[in-house]
Short mmCIF file of C-alpha atoms in Angstrom, two decimals:
data_model
loop_
_atom_site.label_atom_id
_atom_site.label_comp_id
_atom_site.label_asym_id
_atom_site.label_seq_id
_atom_site.Cartn_x
_atom_site.Cartn_y
_atom_site.Cartn_z
CA MET A 1 -60.05 -44.78 -74.33
CA MET A 2 -58.24 -47.82 -72.27
CA GLY A 3 -54.70 -47.57 -71.77
CA ARG A 4 -51.59 -49.98 -71.43
CA TYR A 5 -53.32 -52.04 -68.83
CA LYS A 6 -56.62 -54.44 -69.93
CA VAL A 7 -55.94 -57.29 -68.20
CA ILE A 8 -56.48 -57.39 -64.32
CA PHE A 9 -55.39 -60.30 -62.33
CA TRP A 10 -56.62 -59.91 -58.46
CA ASP A 11 -55.44 -62.28 -55.36
CA LEU A 12 -59.08 -63.69 -54.19
CA ASP A 13 -57.84 -63.56 -50.28
CA GLN A 14 -57.36 -60.63 -48.45
CA THR A 15 -57.33 -58.27 -51.61
CA LEU A 16 -61.08 -58.70 -53.00
CA LEU A 17 -62.67 -60.29 -50.18
CA ASN A 18 -61.98 -59.96 -45.68
CA PHE A 19 -60.43 -63.86 -45.09
CA ASP A 20 -59.24 -62.51 -41.42
CA ARG A 21 -62.70 -62.03 -41.07
CA SER A 22 -63.69 -65.28 -42.84
CA MET A 23 -60.90 -67.07 -41.14
CA ASP A 24 -61.83 -65.83 -37.23
CA TYR A 25 -65.67 -66.98 -38.32
CA ALA A 26 -64.68 -70.45 -39.85
CA LEU A 27 -62.41 -71.35 -36.89
CA ARG A 28 -64.89 -69.95 -34.12
CA ALA A 29 -67.80 -72.17 -35.52
CA VAL A 30 -65.43 -75.50 -36.03
CA PHE A 31 -64.14 -74.98 -32.55
CA ASN A 32 -68.40 -74.23 -30.98
CA GLN A 33 -69.43 -77.53 -33.12
CA TYR A 34 -66.74 -79.76 -31.42
CA HIS A 35 -66.79 -77.96 -27.78
CA LEU A 36 -63.46 -76.85 -27.87
CA SER A 37 -62.49 -73.50 -25.89
CA ILE A 38 -61.24 -70.41 -28.32
CA ASN A 39 -60.01 -67.39 -27.41
CA ASP A 40 -58.16 -64.58 -29.41
CA ASP A 41 -54.98 -66.60 -28.60
CA ILE A 42 -55.40 -69.58 -30.02
CA VAL A 43 -57.14 -67.59 -33.13
CA ALA A 44 -53.67 -65.40 -33.01
CA ARG A 45 -51.49 -68.69 -33.45
CA TYR A 46 -54.04 -70.98 -35.66
CA ASP A 47 -53.46 -67.89 -38.36
CA ALA A 48 -49.63 -67.80 -37.75
CA ILE A 49 -49.19 -71.53 -38.15
CA ASN A 50 -51.24 -71.20 -41.38
CA ARG A 51 -49.16 -68.55 -42.55
CA ASN A 52 -46.15 -70.77 -42.40
CA TYR A 53 -47.92 -73.69 -44.08
CA TRP A 54 -49.01 -71.82 -46.89
CA ASN A 55 -45.73 -70.37 -47.14
CA ARG A 56 -44.29 -73.82 -47.55
CA LEU A 57 -46.67 -74.50 -49.60
CA GLU A 58 -45.82 -71.75 -52.26
CA LEU A 59 -42.10 -72.62 -51.43
CA GLY A 60 -43.20 -76.71 -52.99
CA GLY A 61 -42.30 -77.87 -49.88
CA ILE A 62 -45.67 -79.29 -49.03
CA THR A 63 -49.13 -80.49 -51.00
CA LYS A 64 -52.55 -78.87 -50.50
CA GLU A 65 -53.49 -81.53 -48.89
CA GLU A 66 -50.85 -81.56 -46.33
CA LEU A 67 -51.60 -77.85 -45.83
CA LYS A 68 -54.68 -78.54 -45.05
CA ALA A 69 -54.60 -81.06 -42.15
CA GLY A 70 -51.19 -80.21 -41.38
CA ARG A 71 -52.15 -76.80 -39.84
CA PHE A 72 -54.79 -78.48 -37.29
CA ARG A 73 -52.80 -81.13 -36.77
CA THR A 74 -49.56 -78.22 -35.46
CA LEU A 75 -52.14 -76.22 -33.55
CA PHE A 76 -53.77 -79.55 -31.63
CA GLU A 77 -50.37 -80.62 -30.80
CA GLU A 78 -49.29 -77.23 -29.45
CA LEU A 79 -52.88 -77.27 -27.45
CA ASN A 80 -52.45 -80.79 -25.97
CA ILE A 81 -55.48 -81.77 -27.52
CA SER A 82 -55.32 -85.38 -28.55
CA TYR A 83 -59.12 -86.13 -29.09
CA VAL A 84 -59.65 -85.20 -32.77
CA VAL A 85 -58.96 -85.86 -36.04
CA PRO A 86 -57.01 -83.11 -37.79
CA GLU A 87 -58.82 -84.55 -41.12
CA GLU A 88 -62.14 -84.23 -40.04
CA ILE A 89 -61.35 -80.41 -38.81
CA ALA A 90 -59.95 -79.66 -41.63
CA SER A 91 -63.00 -80.44 -44.02
CA VAL A 92 -65.88 -78.85 -41.52
CA TYR A 93 -63.28 -75.69 -41.44
CA GLN A 94 -63.28 -75.44 -44.88
CA GLU A 95 -66.98 -75.93 -45.84
CA GLN A 96 -67.38 -73.06 -43.08
CA LEU A 97 -64.81 -71.29 -44.78
CA GLY A 98 -66.70 -71.46 -47.80
CA SER A 99 -70.14 -70.50 -46.21
CA VAL A 100 -69.58 -66.28 -45.92
CA PHE A 101 -67.76 -63.80 -47.38
CA PHE A 102 -66.41 -60.13 -46.81
CA TYR A 103 -65.88 -57.88 -49.44
CA MET A 104 -62.94 -55.28 -48.20
CA ASP A 105 -63.79 -51.70 -48.65
CA GLY A 106 -64.41 -50.71 -51.96
CA ALA A 107 -64.19 -54.21 -53.61
CA LYS A 108 -67.12 -54.70 -55.12
CA GLU A 109 -68.31 -51.15 -56.60
CA LEU A 110 -64.50 -51.72 -57.94
CA VAL A 111 -64.60 -54.78 -59.64
CA ILE A 112 -68.18 -54.04 -60.76
CA ASN A 113 -67.08 -50.43 -62.48
CA LEU A 114 -63.83 -52.01 -64.08
CA ARG A 115 -66.26 -54.32 -65.99
CA ALA A 116 -68.41 -51.67 -67.24
CA LYS A 117 -65.32 -49.78 -68.31
CA GLY A 118 -64.02 -52.84 -70.67
CA TYR A 119 -61.46 -54.66 -68.54
CA ARG A 120 -60.49 -57.83 -67.97
CA GLN A 121 -60.70 -59.31 -64.94
CA TYR A 122 -59.44 -62.61 -63.56
CA ILE A 123 -59.05 -64.11 -60.23
CA VAL A 124 -55.45 -65.85 -59.00
CA THR A 125 -55.55 -67.88 -55.35
CA ASN A 126 -54.13 -71.00 -54.00
CA GLY A 127 -56.99 -71.56 -52.22
CA VAL A 128 -58.51 -74.66 -51.61
CA ASN A 129 -60.52 -74.93 -55.00
CA SER A 130 -64.15 -76.23 -53.47
CA THR A 131 -63.81 -73.25 -50.96
CA GLN A 132 -62.98 -70.15 -53.20
CA ALA A 133 -66.19 -71.72 -55.31
CA ASN A 134 -68.55 -71.32 -52.58
CA LYS A 135 -66.90 -67.65 -52.13
CA MET A 136 -67.38 -66.91 -55.34
CA ARG A 137 -70.70 -67.96 -56.49
CA LEU A 138 -71.83 -66.40 -52.75
CA SER A 139 -70.41 -62.68 -53.49
CA GLY A 140 -71.36 -62.60 -56.91
CA LEU A 141 -67.64 -62.64 -58.30
CA ASP A 142 -68.37 -65.42 -60.46
CA GLN A 143 -70.47 -63.07 -62.34
CA ILE A 144 -67.99 -60.42 -62.39
CA MET A 145 -64.77 -62.07 -62.85
CA ASP A 146 -63.77 -63.45 -66.86
CA GLY A 147 -62.36 -66.39 -65.35
CA VAL A 148 -60.99 -67.65 -62.20
CA PHE A 149 -57.44 -69.89 -61.62
CA VAL A 150 -56.77 -71.85 -58.72
CA SER A 151 -53.78 -73.27 -58.42
CA GLU A 152 -54.88 -76.74 -57.46
CA LEU A 153 -56.82 -77.03 -61.09
CA MET A 154 -53.44 -75.08 -62.67
CA GLY A 155 -51.09 -77.94 -61.27
CA TYR A 156 -48.19 -75.39 -59.63
CA PRO A 157 -49.05 -72.82 -56.70
CA LYS A 158 -48.48 -69.39 -56.89
CA PRO A 159 -45.82 -67.42 -57.22
CA MET A 160 -44.33 -70.88 -59.51
CA LYS A 161 -43.51 -69.48 -63.44
CA GLU A 162 -45.59 -72.66 -64.18
CA TYR A 163 -49.00 -71.68 -62.38
CA PHE A 164 -48.69 -68.12 -64.96
CA ASP A 165 -47.59 -70.28 -67.68
CA ALA A 166 -50.72 -72.39 -67.54
CA CYS A 167 -53.45 -68.81 -67.07
CA PHE A 168 -51.60 -67.39 -69.86
CA ALA A 169 -51.93 -70.96 -72.25
CA ALA A 170 -55.68 -70.47 -71.38
CA LEU A 171 -55.31 -66.72 -72.59
CA THR A 172 -54.37 -66.98 -75.54
CA ASP A 173 -55.11 -63.63 -76.59
CA VAL A 174 -53.70 -61.95 -73.73
CA LYS A 175 -50.25 -59.87 -73.97
CA LYS A 176 -48.64 -59.96 -70.82
CA ASN A 177 -47.24 -55.66 -71.23
CA GLU A 178 -50.84 -55.45 -71.21
CA CYS A 179 -51.25 -57.44 -67.73
CA ILE A 180 -51.32 -56.19 -64.00
CA LEU A 181 -51.50 -57.99 -60.49
CA VAL A 182 -52.55 -56.30 -57.78
CA GLY A 183 -52.39 -58.71 -54.43
CA ASP A 184 -51.78 -58.10 -50.88
CA SER A 185 -48.62 -61.21 -50.81
CA LEU A 186 -45.17 -60.14 -51.83
CA THR A 187 -44.36 -64.14 -51.52
CA SER A 188 -47.44 -65.29 -53.69
CA ASP A 189 -48.96 -62.11 -55.38
CA MET A 190 -45.88 -59.85 -55.89
CA ARG A 191 -43.68 -62.35 -56.68
CA GLY A 192 -45.98 -64.49 -58.96
CA ALA A 193 -46.13 -60.67 -60.72
CA ASN A 194 -42.42 -60.75 -60.92
CA ASN A 195 -42.02 -64.30 -61.90
CA ALA A 196 -44.54 -64.11 -64.85
CA GLY A 197 -42.89 -61.29 -66.09
CA ILE A 198 -46.26 -58.66 -65.30
CA THR A 199 -46.79 -55.58 -63.32
CA ALA A 200 -47.26 -55.88 -59.89
CA CYS A 201 -49.07 -54.23 -57.38
CA TRP A 202 -49.62 -54.65 -54.00
CA PHE A 203 -52.20 -54.08 -51.85
CA ASN A 204 -50.88 -52.81 -48.72
CA PRO A 205 -53.96 -51.63 -46.56
CA GLU A 206 -51.70 -52.01 -42.72
CA ARG A 207 -48.23 -49.84 -45.18
CA ARG A 208 -46.02 -53.32 -44.06
CA ALA A 209 -42.76 -53.21 -44.29
CA LYS A 210 -41.17 -54.35 -47.98
CA ASP A 211 -39.31 -57.34 -46.16
CA VAL A 212 -39.25 -59.49 -49.50
CA ASP A 213 -36.82 -59.00 -52.33
CA VAL A 214 -39.54 -58.32 -55.13
CA ARG A 215 -40.36 -56.00 -57.79
CA ILE A 216 -43.51 -53.82 -56.46
CA ASP A 217 -44.34 -51.43 -59.59
CA TYR A 218 -47.16 -49.99 -57.69
CA GLU A 219 -48.00 -49.57 -53.92
CA ILE A 220 -51.57 -48.76 -52.60
CA CYS A 221 -53.29 -48.51 -50.05
CA ARG A 222 -57.17 -48.74 -51.15
CA LEU A 223 -58.33 -50.65 -54.01
CA GLU A 224 -59.48 -47.46 -55.77
CA GLU A 225 -56.58 -46.29 -56.23
CA VAL A 226 -55.85 -49.00 -58.62
CA LEU A 227 -58.35 -47.03 -60.67
CA GLN A 228 -55.62 -44.29 -60.73
CA ILE A 229 -53.18 -46.35 -61.83
CA LEU A 230 -54.81 -47.46 -64.75
CA GLU A 231 -56.41 -43.78 -66.05
CA GLN A 232 -52.59 -42.49 -65.58
CA GLU A 233 -51.59 -45.20 -67.83
CA ASN A 234 -54.13 -44.04 -70.42
CA VAL A 235 -52.82 -40.44 -70.02
#
């Protein structure tokens, strides 16, 4: 018998799928294609720049198009590389990023199990639509999830209330008190859950310190713990 929660909103990158591994693969593939040298320090620097750009997007400070090329423009300026076109690199990177996927530990088994139990599951993501669509298809998540809400198609980025308003406008038969959002980002997922008025479950496998003022209802280190939360609510 199903308890309080009937709908699970999943973040995609670094929650169900291992974005860090895909990013590392895609970045190295692009640099190799353009005969640019790359090492772990460059990957780490890109990661930091990329996170900064996504934070700015979440705050509404830049657009998705500005993000896609801007992060590479910033990186190449730091590396003193002037003979490549950031927009071109960004396009190739997105293709590479959408060409591979790596599940987080236990993720696929969990979502299949939850589907069999009758839970409705949706992806909520700020990722680039074409990239996310490819990863969903390759990973088989498109056959498991009940739907996908990509921010660039919704008109607003996660965590904005307007983004979730658009999600719920498409889910007219869903009550907010029946929903739980599971994600790894405090600024995007947990703040988004707060703005949406739904339960916030922070997936924190690295046991990071909570350094953002957001409400967290549950904190988990392993995805399988979601099942325990759902069963708890069934008591």
